[in-house]
Amino acid sequence: MKKLGIILLSIIFLASCAKEKSVEERYVYEIDKVVDIETGDEYFMEEDDEITVIHSDGTKEVISFEEAPFYESALSEDFLRSMEERLQERKLKLLEEKREKIREVRRSRYANISDDELLSQFKQAHKDQLNLSRQIDMIAELIDRGVIAEDEAPIMLEISPELIDFDVELEEPIEN
């Protein structure tokens, strides 16, 4: 009887060890991917609602997010949240790079013009009702140079502050 009990306990112990791992144990979230620790497959989210699976043999497969084996687990929520945060960070970084490029182009456009001369050109352009985007471009450069304060711009342009976008790209060159 004692031997039967030991054998029975051994079988139960082995059966519990052989039990399949939970989703949280099997799939590990890393910085930009989820890895299946049993198979070595890697799951990358490159587009909305689509996951690229790179299998351990090197083959690739695109599946919908709902088809992922870790779908609707805490892991999938963390994965999605992380992807959304990184996407938002990337968008902000690209927007800031674009703004800086616009500022650089604007600085070079007015590099040979003094502060007083640029202010005079703006006043004349405003009086002549020159294209509003050019007026805003001049105002933005004057703000960057510290000649005027940002809150003065709507008054000088005679428009509502909500209508001002200092990151305007001029399509045609300004004649000096």
mmCIF file of C-alpha atoms in Angstrom:
data_model
loop_
_atom_site.group_PDB
_atom_site.id
_atom_site.type_symbol
_atom_site.label_atom_id
_atom_site.label_comp_id
_atom_site.label_asym_id
_atom_site.label_seq_id
_atom_site.Cartn_x
_atom_site.Cartn_y
_atom_site.Cartn_z
ATOM 1 C CA MET A 1 0.000 0.000 0.000
ATOM 2 C CA LYS A 2 2.839 2.320 0.834
ATOM 3 C CA LYS A 3 4.418 1.684 -2.568
ATOM 4 C CA LEU A 4 1.104 2.338 -4.281
ATOM 5 C CA GLY A 5 0.815 5.687 -2.471
ATOM 6 C CA ILE A 6 4.339 6.695 -3.462
ATOM 7 C CA ILE A 7 3.719 5.683 -7.093
ATOM 8 C CA LEU A 8 0.415 7.580 -7.117
ATOM 9 C CA LEU A 9 2.035 10.712 -5.665
ATOM 10 C CA SER A 10 4.869 10.427 -8.208
ATOM 11 C CA ILE A 11 2.379 10.205 -11.069
ATOM 12 C CA ILE A 12 0.443 13.223 -9.786
ATOM 13 C CA PHE A 13 3.691 15.165 -9.357
ATOM 14 C CA LEU A 14 4.881 14.317 -12.880
ATOM 15 C CA ALA A 15 1.482 15.125 -14.356
ATOM 16 C CA SER A 16 1.457 18.525 -12.679
ATOM 17 C CA CYS A 17 4.976 19.248 -13.973
ATOM 18 C CA ALA A 18 3.977 18.283 -17.501
ATOM 19 C CA LYS A 19 0.987 20.648 -17.432
ATOM 20 C CA GLU A 20 1.020 23.270 -20.191
ATOM 21 C CA LYS A 21 2.295 26.703 -19.202
ATOM 22 C CA SER A 22 -0.107 29.600 -18.910
ATOM 23 C CA VAL A 23 -0.060 32.375 -21.499
ATOM 24 C CA GLU A 24 1.801 34.644 -19.083
ATOM 25 C CA GLU A 25 4.451 31.968 -18.500
ATOM 26 C CA ARG A 26 4.862 30.943 -22.121
ATOM 27 C CA TYR A 27 4.904 34.373 -23.803
ATOM 28 C CA VAL A 28 7.389 36.963 -22.626
ATOM 29 C CA TYR A 29 6.943 40.628 -23.431
ATOM 30 C CA GLU A 30 10.156 42.344 -24.441
ATOM 31 C CA ILE A 31 10.680 45.949 -25.505
ATOM 32 C CA ASP A 32 9.224 45.738 -28.999
ATOM 33 C CA LYS A 33 8.054 42.159 -29.323
ATOM 34 C CA VAL A 34 6.506 39.164 -27.624
ATOM 35 C CA VAL A 35 8.545 35.966 -27.588
ATOM 36 C CA ASP A 36 7.174 32.439 -27.292
ATOM 37 C CA ILE A 37 9.737 30.824 -24.988
ATOM 38 C CA GLU A 38 8.712 27.315 -26.036
ATOM 39 C CA THR A 39 9.013 27.726 -29.806
ATOM 40 C CA GLY A 40 11.211 30.825 -30.134
ATOM 41 C CA ASP A 41 8.631 32.584 -32.323
ATOM 42 C CA GLU A 42 8.707 36.391 -32.139
ATOM 43 C CA TYR A 43 5.619 38.590 -32.531
ATOM 44 C CA PHE A 44 6.028 42.184 -33.761
ATOM 45 C CA MET A 45 3.242 44.723 -34.217
ATOM 46 C CA GLU A 46 4.165 46.826 -37.222
ATOM 47 C CA GLU A 47 0.711 48.015 -38.298
ATOM 48 C CA ASP A 48 -2.604 48.515 -36.533
ATOM 49 C CA ASP A 49 -4.311 45.215 -35.789
ATOM 50 C CA GLU A 50 -1.622 43.193 -37.592
ATOM 51 C CA ILE A 51 1.195 41.182 -36.094
ATOM 52 C CA THR A 52 4.209 39.858 -37.948
ATOM 53 C CA VAL A 53 5.303 36.504 -36.596
ATOM 54 C CA ILE A 54 8.885 35.471 -37.215
ATOM 55 C CA HIS A 55 9.078 31.763 -36.592
ATOM 56 C CA SER A 56 12.194 30.129 -35.188
ATOM 57 C CA ASP A 57 12.937 28.675 -38.642
ATOM 58 C CA GLY A 58 13.089 32.219 -40.095
ATOM 59 C CA THR A 59 9.761 32.183 -41.929
ATOM 60 C CA LYS A 60 7.451 35.166 -41.572
ATOM 61 C CA GLU A 61 3.707 35.293 -41.286
ATOM 62 C CA VAL A 62 1.276 38.177 -40.859
ATOM 63 C CA ILE A 63 -1.733 37.533 -38.649
ATOM 64 C CA SER A 64 -4.452 39.728 -37.184
ATOM 65 C CA PHE A 65 -3.998 40.730 -33.568
ATOM 66 C CA GLU A 66 -7.049 38.662 -32.641
ATOM 67 C CA GLU A 67 -5.302 35.523 -33.959
ATOM 68 C CA ALA A 68 -2.314 35.951 -31.648
ATOM 69 C CA PRO A 69 -2.124 33.178 -29.043
ATOM 70 C CA PHE A 70 -1.794 35.767 -26.271
ATOM 71 C CA TYR A 71 -4.835 37.771 -27.427
ATOM 72 C CA GLU A 72 -7.099 38.938 -24.574
ATOM 73 C CA SER A 73 -4.491 38.268 -21.909
ATOM 74 C CA ALA A 74 -2.804 40.796 -19.655
ATOM 75 C CA LEU A 75 0.195 40.425 -21.932
ATOM 76 C CA SER A 76 -1.738 41.621 -24.978
ATOM 77 C CA GLU A 77 -2.943 44.686 -23.082
ATOM 78 C CA ASP A 78 0.622 45.539 -22.034
ATOM 79 C CA PHE A 79 1.844 44.917 -25.575
ATOM 80 C CA LEU A 80 -0.808 47.182 -27.101
ATOM 81 C CA ARG A 81 -0.294 49.912 -24.529
ATOM 82 C CA SER A 82 3.451 49.868 -25.125
ATOM 83 C CA MET A 83 3.025 49.953 -28.903
ATOM 84 C CA GLU A 84 0.607 52.882 -28.653
ATOM 85 C CA GLU A 85 2.992 54.782 -26.367
ATOM 86 C CA ARG A 86 5.925 54.205 -28.689
ATOM 87 C CA LEU A 87 3.842 55.214 -31.699
ATOM 88 C CA GLN A 88 2.796 58.417 -29.923
ATOM 89 C CA GLU A 89 6.412 59.145 -28.964
ATOM 90 C CA ARG A 90 7.487 58.550 -32.553
ATOM 91 C CA LYS A 91 4.799 60.898 -33.885
ATOM 92 C CA LEU A 92 5.843 63.618 -31.424
ATOM 93 C CA LYS A 93 9.497 63.166 -32.358
ATOM 94 C CA LEU A 94 8.708 63.425 -36.085
ATOM 95 C CA LEU A 95 6.567 66.497 -35.478
ATOM 96 C CA GLU A 96 9.340 68.162 -33.489
ATOM 97 C CA GLU A 97 11.880 67.312 -36.215
ATOM 98 C CA LYS A 98 9.566 68.854 -38.804
ATOM 99 C CA ARG A 99 9.138 71.988 -36.678
ATOM 100 C CA GLU A 100 12.885 72.320 -36.231
ATOM 101 C CA LYS A 101 13.412 71.961 -39.982
ATOM 102 C CA ILE A 102 10.837 74.707 -40.610
ATOM 103 C CA ARG A 103 12.639 76.945 -38.075
ATOM 104 C CA GLU A 104 15.999 76.289 -39.753
ATOM 105 C CA VAL A 105 14.623 77.143 -43.193
ATOM 106 C CA ARG A 106 12.999 80.283 -41.753
ATOM 107 C CA ARG A 107 16.233 81.336 -40.004
ATOM 108 C CA SER A 108 18.172 80.952 -43.247
ATOM 109 C CA ARG A 109 15.465 82.827 -45.161
ATOM 110 C CA TYR A 110 15.841 85.890 -42.929
ATOM 111 C CA ALA A 111 19.526 85.490 -42.015
ATOM 112 C CA ASN A 112 20.623 88.596 -43.937
ATOM 113 C CA ILE A 113 17.833 90.797 -42.577
ATOM 114 C CA SER A 114 18.159 92.743 -39.326
ATOM 115 C CA ASP A 115 15.467 92.619 -36.648
ATOM 116 C CA ASP A 116 14.319 96.181 -37.373
ATOM 117 C CA GLU A 117 14.262 95.579 -41.114
ATOM 118 C CA LEU A 118 12.256 92.350 -40.714
ATOM 119 C CA LEU A 119 9.769 94.113 -38.435
ATOM 120 C CA SER A 120 9.452 96.871 -41.017
ATOM 121 C CA GLN A 121 8.931 94.305 -43.792
ATOM 122 C CA PHE A 122 6.232 92.606 -41.742
ATOM 123 C CA LYS A 123 4.410 95.894 -41.131
ATOM 124 C CA GLN A 124 4.510 96.675 -44.853
ATOM 125 C CA ALA A 125 3.365 93.154 -45.778
ATOM 126 C CA HIS A 126 0.492 93.437 -43.309
ATOM 127 C CA LYS A 127 -0.452 96.857 -44.648
ATOM 128 C CA ASP A 128 -0.368 95.489 -48.220
ATOM 129 C CA GLN A 129 -2.359 92.446 -47.078
ATOM 130 C CA LEU A 130 0.324 90.074 -48.295
ATOM 131 C CA ASN A 131 -0.353 86.323 -48.035
ATOM 132 C CA LEU A 132 -1.173 85.519 -44.385
ATOM 133 C CA SER A 133 1.202 82.550 -44.249
ATOM 134 C CA ARG A 134 4.098 84.875 -45.159
ATOM 135 C CA GLN A 135 3.047 87.316 -42.479
ATOM 136 C CA ILE A 136 2.894 84.512 -39.919
ATOM 137 C CA ASP A 137 6.318 83.297 -41.086
ATOM 138 C CA MET A 138 7.798 86.738 -40.474
ATOM 139 C CA ILE A 139 6.098 87.006 -37.087
ATOM 140 C CA ALA A 140 7.413 83.557 -36.102
ATOM 141 C CA GLU A 141 10.955 84.628 -36.944
ATOM 142 C CA LEU A 142 10.514 87.844 -34.959
ATOM 143 C CA ILE A 143 9.289 85.766 -31.988
ATOM 144 C CA ASP A 144 12.236 83.357 -32.310
ATOM 145 C CA ARG A 145 14.614 86.329 -32.320
ATOM 146 C CA GLY A 146 12.923 87.771 -29.227
ATOM 147 C CA VAL A 147 11.870 90.971 -30.983
ATOM 148 C CA ILE A 148 8.205 90.452 -30.117
ATOM 149 C CA ALA A 149 6.375 88.237 -27.638
ATOM 150 C CA GLU A 150 4.203 85.352 -28.817
ATOM 151 C CA ASP A 151 1.080 86.919 -27.302
ATOM 152 C CA GLU A 152 1.613 90.010 -29.473
ATOM 153 C CA ALA A 153 1.301 87.996 -32.701
ATOM 154 C CA PRO A 154 -2.529 87.846 -32.862
ATOM 155 C CA ILE A 155 -2.725 91.596 -32.235
ATOM 156 C CA MET A 156 -0.173 92.415 -34.922
ATOM 157 C CA LEU A 157 -1.772 90.015 -37.409
ATOM 158 C CA GLU A 158 -5.281 91.119 -36.413
ATOM 159 C CA ILE A 159 -6.539 87.543 -36.244
ATOM 160 C CA SER A 160 -7.733 85.139 -33.576
ATOM 161 C CA PRO A 161 -4.928 83.297 -31.730
ATOM 162 C CA GLU A 162 -6.474 79.938 -32.703
ATOM 163 C CA LEU A 163 -5.825 80.694 -36.381
ATOM 164 C CA ILE A 164 -2.075 81.089 -35.937
ATOM 165 C CA ASP A 165 0.172 78.166 -36.840
ATOM 166 C CA PHE A 166 3.827 79.135 -36.501
ATOM 167 C CA ASP A 167 4.892 75.901 -38.197
ATOM 168 C CA VAL A 168 3.717 76.954 -41.629
ATOM 169 C CA GLU A 169 5.825 75.921 -44.591
ATOM 170 C CA LEU A 170 6.039 78.464 -47.361
ATOM 171 C CA GLU A 171 5.824 76.939 -50.808
ATOM 172 C CA GLU A 172 7.116 79.834 -52.800
ATOM 173 C CA PRO A 173 10.325 81.713 -51.983
ATOM 174 C CA ILE A 174 10.140 85.178 -50.479
ATOM 175 C CA GLU A 175 11.696 87.874 -52.607
ATOM 176 C CA ASN A 176 13.999 90.145 -50.630
#
